[in-house]
Amino acid sequence: MTIEQYGWNESWQNKWSEKHQEQEGNKRIPGRITGDFGSKYRVMTETGETWGELAGRLRHTLTDSGEFPAIGDWVTLAIQDGGEYAVIHGVLPRHSVISRKVAGNTQVEQIVAANVDTLFLVSALNDDFNVRRMERYLIMAWNSGANPVILLTKADLCQDADQKIAEMERAAPGVPVHAVSALLGDGRDELLPYIRSGQTVALTGSSGCGKSTMVNWLSGQNLQLTQDVREGDSRGRHTTTHRELFVLPDGAIIIDTPGMRELQLWEDDGGLDLAFGDISSLAAECRFSDCKHEREEGCAVLEAIASGVLEEKRLLNYRKTQKELRYQNSKEVKQKRKTAAAAVKAAPRTRNSGWQRVLDEY
């Protein structure tokens, strides 16, 4: 295998050249993270696959969790011991990054995958089907810079697939929706445009929705462990425990990620308005520019609900998510100020450092 088969192209070569001027004796080489195992990474390089660890200097300069290497990243490596392992010295600028907030109250960003062209948002067509949850995944997808595509798996288990497909399409205006069945082999041809040579796709969704089965189906081999659907709640059993990257026969690169039992959004970079594009368009027609779509006169959004054009549950989810993102953003700002203040206080207090001036800004 070559790094070109893992997505290395002229664009990445240009980024590499900008960051690393060719110098005599420079032994740094590029590599792509193909496996994320916490403190260690599996990396594909021009000489083959190896294990990588962060250089101590790099580890100490990274202040945010979102800056650490993640699955799909292109990194700068120094090969050690004839290729036995590598030291990671840097990360090339990403063209897309899929992230979420870690579970719990901790204000920490978790990178799901980086440098993804198409993000498959996977939902099973059984009792696990949930339109409101998919709306949250769409916000994450639009914020990432990757193109979202919804995959409704396990179509063979659904008696009213057409109805659910239509329901999902209404909740995801402008986003392709495909129903597939790995068991019956249905729907694969529809996915071929997304898995062209050199393209990187990632799969994300709730635990047990069929992501690993999709990886095996698209690759034509058993790359990932899968388990049967539980009888009690029609949900698949969680099997993927870490993030891995594979090359498909069609030439695409596919990233499988562990299932999410809950999705806490990290931040909003326009994803909310894109995921709820119909509400955003209606809001532009409201009488008042600051309309909250609650009880105001001349509210085009409320009129759409009254006429049956817009589902009320969709508006309620929009309000709830909007409030959550605002609250999350305020906590992020406070955390950044706290981190910056701590860093300034820890800095040497020299006459010309300006540490007190910086601290006063917070």
Short mmCIF file of C-alpha atoms in Angstrom, two decimals:
data_model
loop_
_atom_site.label_atom_id
_atom_site.label_comp_id
_atom_site.label_asym_id
_atom_site.label_seq_id
_atom_site.Cartn_x
_atom_site.Cartn_y
_atom_site.Cartn_z
CA MET A 1 0.00 0.00 0.00
CA THR A 2 1.10 3.58 -0.68
CA ILE A 3 0.15 6.82 1.03
CA GLU A 4 -1.55 7.86 -2.23
CA GLN A 5 -3.99 5.00 -1.65
CA TYR A 6 -4.69 6.52 1.75
CA GLY A 7 -5.61 9.91 0.27
CA TRP A 8 -2.27 11.66 -0.22
CA ASN A 9 -2.58 13.99 -3.22
CA GLU A 10 -1.26 17.23 -4.70
CA SER A 11 -3.23 19.33 -2.23
CA TRP A 12 -1.66 17.57 0.75
CA GLN A 13 1.76 17.73 -0.88
CA ASN A 14 1.39 21.51 -1.16
CA LYS A 15 0.43 21.77 2.52
CA TRP A 16 3.45 19.64 3.38
CA SER A 17 5.79 21.81 1.31
CA GLU A 18 4.47 24.97 2.96
CA LYS A 19 5.12 23.59 6.42
CA HIS A 20 8.31 21.67 5.72
CA GLN A 21 10.81 23.33 3.44
CA GLU A 22 12.97 20.66 1.85
CA GLN A 23 16.32 20.76 3.62
CA GLU A 24 19.29 18.50 3.45
CA GLY A 25 19.24 16.08 6.33
CA ASN A 26 15.54 16.59 7.02
CA LYS A 27 14.26 13.09 7.76
CA ARG A 28 10.67 14.02 8.52
CA ILE A 29 8.04 12.22 6.43
CA PRO A 30 4.22 12.43 6.20
CA GLY A 31 1.88 9.75 7.47
CA ARG A 32 -1.85 9.29 8.04
CA ILE A 33 -3.42 8.16 11.32
CA THR A 34 -5.19 4.87 10.56
CA GLY A 35 -5.89 3.78 14.12
CA ASP A 36 -6.44 5.76 17.33
CA PHE A 37 -5.74 3.75 20.48
CA GLY A 38 -5.43 6.58 22.99
CA SER A 39 -1.75 7.12 23.78
CA LYS A 40 -0.62 5.28 20.64
CA TYR A 41 -1.54 5.60 16.99
CA ARG A 42 -1.28 3.33 13.99
CA VAL A 43 0.16 5.32 11.09
CA MET A 44 0.51 4.63 7.36
CA THR A 45 3.69 6.06 5.81
CA GLU A 46 5.48 5.81 2.46
CA THR A 47 7.44 2.88 3.88
CA GLY A 48 4.46 1.03 5.32
CA GLU A 49 2.41 0.95 8.50
CA THR A 50 3.95 1.56 11.90
CA TRP A 51 3.11 2.66 15.45
CA GLY A 52 3.42 6.31 16.44
CA GLU A 53 3.61 8.32 19.65
CA LEU A 54 3.60 12.05 20.29
CA ALA A 55 6.93 13.79 20.68
CA GLY A 56 7.31 15.15 24.22
CA ARG A 57 7.74 18.69 22.95
CA LEU A 58 4.56 18.48 20.87
CA ARG A 59 2.58 17.01 23.76
CA HIS A 60 3.52 19.94 26.00
CA THR A 61 2.60 22.56 23.41
CA LEU A 62 -0.91 21.20 22.78
CA THR A 63 -3.33 23.08 25.03
CA ASP A 64 -6.72 21.89 23.73
CA SER A 65 -7.86 18.29 23.25
CA GLY A 66 -9.00 19.22 19.74
CA GLU A 67 -5.38 19.90 18.75
CA PHE A 68 -4.22 16.33 19.36
CA PRO A 69 -3.86 14.00 16.35
CA ALA A 70 -7.01 12.07 15.46
CA ILE A 71 -8.06 9.36 13.07
CA GLY A 72 -7.73 10.64 9.50
CA ASP A 73 -5.11 13.26 10.30
CA TRP A 74 -1.94 13.70 8.24
CA VAL A 75 1.01 14.07 10.59
CA THR A 76 4.73 14.83 10.50
CA LEU A 77 6.82 11.81 11.51
CA ALA A 78 10.36 10.93 12.41
CA ILE A 79 10.92 7.22 11.79
CA GLN A 80 12.85 5.39 14.52
CA ASP A 81 14.68 2.05 14.70
CA GLY A 82 14.38 1.28 11.01
CA GLY A 83 10.62 1.73 10.92
CA GLU A 84 9.73 -0.09 14.13
CA TYR A 85 7.95 3.00 15.41
CA ALA A 86 7.62 6.73 14.68
CA VAL A 87 7.55 9.97 16.64
CA ILE A 88 4.80 12.44 15.75
CA HIS A 89 6.06 16.03 15.59
CA GLY A 90 3.06 17.86 14.14
CA VAL A 91 -0.34 17.76 12.44
CA LEU A 92 -1.01 19.18 8.98
CA PRO A 93 -3.92 21.69 8.77
CA ARG A 94 -7.24 19.86 8.50
CA HIS A 95 -9.79 20.53 5.76
CA SER A 96 -12.62 19.12 7.89
CA VAL A 97 -12.99 18.01 11.50
CA ILE A 98 -15.90 16.15 13.07
CA SER A 99 -16.10 16.81 16.79
CA ARG A 100 -18.41 16.62 19.76
CA LYS A 101 -18.27 17.35 23.48
CA VAL A 102 -17.25 14.44 25.65
CA ALA A 103 -19.99 12.94 27.80
CA GLY A 104 -20.56 14.49 31.18
CA ASN A 105 -20.01 18.02 32.47
CA THR A 106 -16.37 18.35 31.40
CA GLN A 107 -15.77 21.04 28.78
CA VAL A 108 -13.55 18.96 26.50
CA GLU A 109 -13.73 18.56 22.73
CA GLN A 110 -13.47 15.07 21.29
CA ILE A 111 -12.42 14.66 17.66
CA VAL A 112 -14.42 11.92 15.97
CA ALA A 113 -12.50 12.02 12.67
CA ALA A 114 -10.52 14.47 10.56
CA ASN A 115 -10.12 15.19 6.84
CA VAL A 116 -13.39 13.51 5.89
CA ASP A 117 -15.08 14.31 2.56
CA THR A 118 -18.42 12.58 3.20
CA LEU A 119 -19.95 11.77 6.57
CA PHE A 120 -22.38 8.86 6.60
CA LEU A 121 -24.94 9.45 9.36
CA VAL A 122 -26.22 5.97 10.12
CA SER A 123 -29.61 5.10 11.61
CA ALA A 124 -31.29 1.71 11.65
CA LEU A 125 -34.79 1.22 10.23
CA ASN A 126 -36.10 -0.57 13.30
CA ASP A 127 -37.07 0.52 16.80
CA ASP A 128 -33.85 2.57 16.95
CA PHE A 129 -35.14 4.96 14.24
CA ASN A 130 -35.20 8.52 15.63
CA VAL A 131 -35.63 11.64 13.49
CA ARG A 132 -34.99 14.10 16.34
CA ARG A 133 -31.65 12.45 17.09
CA MET A 134 -30.68 12.65 13.42
CA GLU A 135 -31.29 16.41 13.49
CA ARG A 136 -28.53 16.67 16.11
CA TYR A 137 -26.16 14.57 14.02
CA LEU A 138 -26.83 16.85 11.07
CA ILE A 139 -25.72 19.89 13.08
CA MET A 140 -22.46 18.12 13.90
CA ALA A 141 -22.02 17.16 10.25
CA TRP A 142 -22.65 20.65 8.85
CA ASN A 143 -20.26 22.14 11.40
CA SER A 144 -17.52 19.71 10.39
CA GLY A 145 -17.01 20.81 6.80
CA ALA A 146 -17.82 17.31 5.49
CA ASN A 147 -20.83 16.57 3.29
CA PRO A 148 -23.57 14.72 5.23
CA VAL A 149 -25.35 11.69 3.79
CA ILE A 150 -27.98 9.75 5.76
CA LEU A 151 -27.86 5.94 5.60
CA LEU A 152 -30.92 4.07 6.86
CA THR A 153 -29.65 0.57 7.51
CA LYS A 154 -31.40 -2.75 8.12
CA ALA A 155 -34.10 -2.00 5.55
CA ASP A 156 -34.90 -5.72 5.52
CA LEU A 157 -36.24 -5.39 9.08
CA CYS A 158 -38.65 -2.55 8.27
CA GLN A 159 -42.22 -2.97 7.01
CA ASP A 160 -42.82 0.75 6.36
CA ALA A 161 -39.44 1.81 4.95
CA ASP A 162 -40.93 4.26 2.42
CA GLN A 163 -42.80 6.12 5.13
CA LYS A 164 -39.70 6.44 7.32
CA ILE A 165 -37.56 7.51 4.38
CA ALA A 166 -40.04 10.29 3.61
CA GLU A 167 -40.07 11.32 7.27
CA MET A 168 -36.28 11.53 7.34
CA GLU A 169 -36.16 13.50 4.09
CA ARG A 170 -38.52 16.10 5.57
CA ALA A 171 -36.23 16.45 8.57
CA ALA A 172 -33.09 16.75 6.43
CA PRO A 173 -33.83 19.13 3.54
CA GLY A 174 -31.17 18.96 0.86
CA VAL A 175 -29.39 15.96 2.39
CA PRO A 176 -29.26 12.66 0.44
CA VAL A 177 -31.10 9.81 2.20
CA HIS A 178 -30.44 6.18 1.22
CA ALA A 179 -32.07 3.03 2.60
CA VAL A 180 -29.76 0.01 2.45
CA SER A 181 -29.69 -3.62 3.48
CA ALA A 182 -26.35 -5.36 3.84
CA LEU A 183 -28.18 -8.67 4.37
CA LEU A 184 -30.01 -8.44 1.04
CA GLY A 185 -27.31 -6.45 -0.76
CA ASP A 186 -29.71 -3.61 -1.55
CA GLY A 187 -28.62 -0.02 -2.09
CA ARG A 188 -24.88 -0.39 -2.63
CA ASP A 189 -24.93 1.10 -6.12
CA GLU A 190 -26.44 4.29 -4.73
CA LEU A 191 -23.37 4.73 -2.51
CA LEU A 192 -20.76 4.35 -5.27
CA PRO A 193 -20.52 8.12 -5.97
CA TYR A 194 -19.39 8.66 -2.36
CA ILE A 195 -16.72 5.95 -2.31
CA ARG A 196 -14.64 6.93 -5.31
CA SER A 197 -10.86 6.48 -5.26
CA GLY A 198 -9.11 8.96 -3.00
CA GLN A 199 -12.29 10.03 -1.18
CA THR A 200 -12.51 9.68 2.60
CA VAL A 201 -15.83 8.74 4.18
CA ALA A 202 -16.64 8.22 7.83
CA LEU A 203 -19.54 6.54 9.57
CA THR A 204 -21.12 7.78 12.77
CA GLY A 205 -24.33 7.03 14.62
CA SER A 206 -25.75 5.56 17.77
CA SER A 207 -24.45 2.34 19.26
CA GLY A 208 -25.53 -0.75 17.37
CA CYS A 209 -26.97 1.01 14.32
CA GLY A 210 -24.99 -1.14 11.90
CA LYS A 211 -21.84 0.90 11.12
CA SER A 212 -19.43 -2.05 11.35
CA THR A 213 -21.73 -4.14 9.17
CA MET A 214 -21.64 -1.33 6.61
CA VAL A 215 -17.83 -1.32 6.64
CA ASN A 216 -17.74 -5.09 6.04
CA TRP A 217 -20.40 -4.86 3.33
CA LEU A 218 -18.73 -2.04 1.41
CA SER A 219 -15.30 -3.66 1.67
CA GLY A 220 -16.46 -7.15 0.74
CA GLN A 221 -14.63 -8.67 3.71
CA ASN A 222 -14.94 -8.98 7.48
CA LEU A 223 -12.84 -6.04 8.63
CA GLN A 224 -14.90 -5.32 11.74
CA LEU A 225 -16.53 -7.51 14.38
CA THR A 226 -20.34 -7.46 14.36
CA GLN A 227 -23.06 -8.89 16.57
CA ASP A 228 -26.71 -9.75 16.09
CA VAL A 229 -29.64 -7.50 16.91
CA ARG A 230 -31.04 -7.84 20.45
CA GLU A 231 -34.57 -9.18 20.63
CA GLY A 232 -35.61 -6.93 23.52
CA ASP A 233 -35.26 -3.53 21.84
CA SER A 234 -34.30 -4.34 18.22
CA ARG A 235 -30.92 -2.64 18.69
CA GLY A 236 -27.59 -4.01 17.59
CA ARG A 237 -24.92 -4.66 20.17
CA HIS A 238 -22.08 -2.16 20.49
CA THR A 239 -18.93 -3.73 18.98
CA THR A 240 -16.50 -1.05 17.74
CA THR A 241 -14.33 0.21 20.62
CA HIS A 242 -11.84 2.45 18.80
CA ARG A 243 -11.54 4.42 15.58
CA GLU A 244 -10.01 2.71 12.53
CA LEU A 245 -9.41 3.60 8.90
CA PHE A 246 -9.57 1.15 5.99
CA VAL A 247 -9.11 1.26 2.21
CA LEU A 248 -12.07 -0.06 0.19
CA PRO A 249 -11.77 -2.02 -3.08
CA ASP A 250 -13.24 0.98 -4.92
CA GLY A 251 -10.28 3.06 -3.72
CA ALA A 252 -12.12 5.10 -1.09
CA ILE A 253 -10.90 5.40 2.48
CA ILE A 254 -13.50 4.59 5.15
CA ILE A 255 -13.39 5.40 8.87
CA ASP A 256 -15.41 3.42 11.40
CA THR A 257 -16.06 5.02 14.78
CA PRO A 258 -17.48 3.73 18.07
CA GLY A 259 -21.22 4.22 18.50
CA MET A 260 -22.47 7.21 20.47
CA ARG A 261 -24.85 6.52 23.30
CA GLU A 262 -25.44 10.28 23.43
CA LEU A 263 -24.35 13.16 21.23
CA GLN A 264 -23.42 16.37 23.00
CA LEU A 265 -22.68 19.08 20.47
CA TRP A 266 -19.42 20.96 20.86
CA GLU A 267 -20.09 24.27 19.14
CA ASP A 268 -22.07 25.81 16.30
CA ASP A 269 -20.42 27.17 13.18
CA GLY A 270 -23.59 27.62 11.18
CA GLY A 271 -24.64 23.99 11.46
CA LEU A 272 -27.86 24.76 13.32
CA ASP A 273 -29.22 26.97 10.55
CA LEU A 274 -28.17 24.47 7.88
CA ALA A 275 -29.69 21.49 9.69
CA PHE A 276 -32.91 23.46 10.20
CA GLY A 277 -32.78 25.24 6.87
CA ASP A 278 -36.55 25.23 6.45
CA ILE A 279 -37.02 27.06 9.76
CA SER A 280 -34.26 29.54 8.88
CA SER A 281 -35.97 30.30 5.55
CA LEU A 282 -39.36 30.76 7.20
CA ALA A 283 -37.83 32.98 9.90
CA ALA A 284 -36.67 35.41 7.23
CA GLU A 285 -40.36 36.06 6.43
CA CYS A 286 -41.37 36.82 10.03
CA ARG A 287 -42.70 40.33 10.71
CA PHE A 288 -40.06 40.99 13.39
CA SER A 289 -36.37 40.35 12.78
CA ASP A 290 -35.88 39.19 16.40
CA CYS A 291 -38.88 36.85 16.35
CA LYS A 292 -38.49 33.91 18.73
CA HIS A 293 -41.28 31.91 17.05
CA GLU A 294 -43.27 31.54 20.24
CA ARG A 295 -46.34 33.81 20.33
CA GLU A 296 -45.38 36.77 18.14
CA GLU A 297 -47.81 38.15 15.57
CA GLY A 298 -46.78 37.74 11.98
CA CYS A 299 -44.52 34.74 12.76
CA ALA A 300 -44.09 32.80 9.53
CA VAL A 301 -42.78 29.78 11.42
CA LEU A 302 -45.89 29.49 13.60
CA GLU A 303 -48.07 30.00 10.55
CA ALA A 304 -46.29 27.11 8.84
CA ILE A 305 -47.05 24.89 11.83
CA ALA A 306 -50.69 25.93 11.86
CA SER A 307 -51.04 25.09 8.16
CA GLY A 308 -49.27 21.75 8.53
CA VAL A 309 -46.23 22.74 6.43
CA LEU A 310 -43.88 22.43 9.43
CA GLU A 311 -44.01 19.82 12.18
CA GLU A 312 -44.25 21.29 15.66
CA LYS A 313 -41.87 18.69 17.09
CA ARG A 314 -39.21 19.94 14.70
CA LEU A 315 -39.58 23.51 15.97
CA LEU A 316 -39.42 22.32 19.58
CA ASN A 317 -36.21 20.44 18.86
CA TYR A 318 -34.81 23.53 17.12
CA ARG A 319 -35.54 25.69 20.20
CA LYS A 320 -34.09 23.11 22.57
CA THR A 321 -30.90 22.68 20.54
CA GLN A 322 -30.47 26.42 20.02
CA LYS A 323 -30.69 26.99 23.78
CA GLU A 324 -28.24 24.13 24.42
CA LEU A 325 -25.69 25.52 21.96
CA ARG A 326 -25.86 29.00 23.47
CA TYR A 327 -25.31 27.58 26.93
CA GLN A 328 -22.48 25.40 25.66
CA ASN A 329 -20.82 28.38 23.98
CA SER A 330 -20.94 30.43 27.17
CA LYS A 331 -19.28 27.60 29.10
CA GLU A 332 -16.61 27.26 26.41
CA VAL A 333 -15.80 30.98 26.62
CA LYS A 334 -15.51 30.79 30.41
CA GLN A 335 -13.27 27.73 30.17
CA LYS A 336 -10.98 29.41 27.61
CA ARG A 337 -10.67 32.49 29.81
CA LYS A 338 -9.86 30.33 32.81
CA THR A 339 -7.22 28.37 30.87
CA ALA A 340 -5.66 31.54 29.45
CA ALA A 341 -5.55 33.19 32.87
CA ALA A 342 -3.88 30.14 34.40
CA ALA A 343 -1.29 30.09 31.61
CA VAL A 344 -0.50 33.77 32.09
CA LYS A 345 -0.12 33.37 35.85
CA ALA A 346 2.26 30.47 35.33
CA ALA A 347 4.42 32.46 32.86
CA PRO A 348 7.68 34.10 34.06
CA ARG A 349 6.97 37.57 35.48
CA THR A 350 9.58 39.64 33.68
CA ARG A 351 9.41 43.40 33.29
CA ASN A 352 8.60 43.20 29.58
CA SER A 353 6.38 40.13 29.58
CA GLY A 354 3.13 42.05 29.81
CA TRP A 355 1.65 39.20 31.82
CA GLN A 356 -0.41 41.46 34.06
CA ARG A 357 -1.93 43.28 31.09
CA VAL A 358 -2.98 39.99 29.48
CA LEU A 359 -4.37 38.73 32.75
CA ASP A 360 -6.42 41.90 33.19
CA GLU A 361 -8.16 41.21 29.88
CA TYR A 362 -9.85 38.23 31.51
#
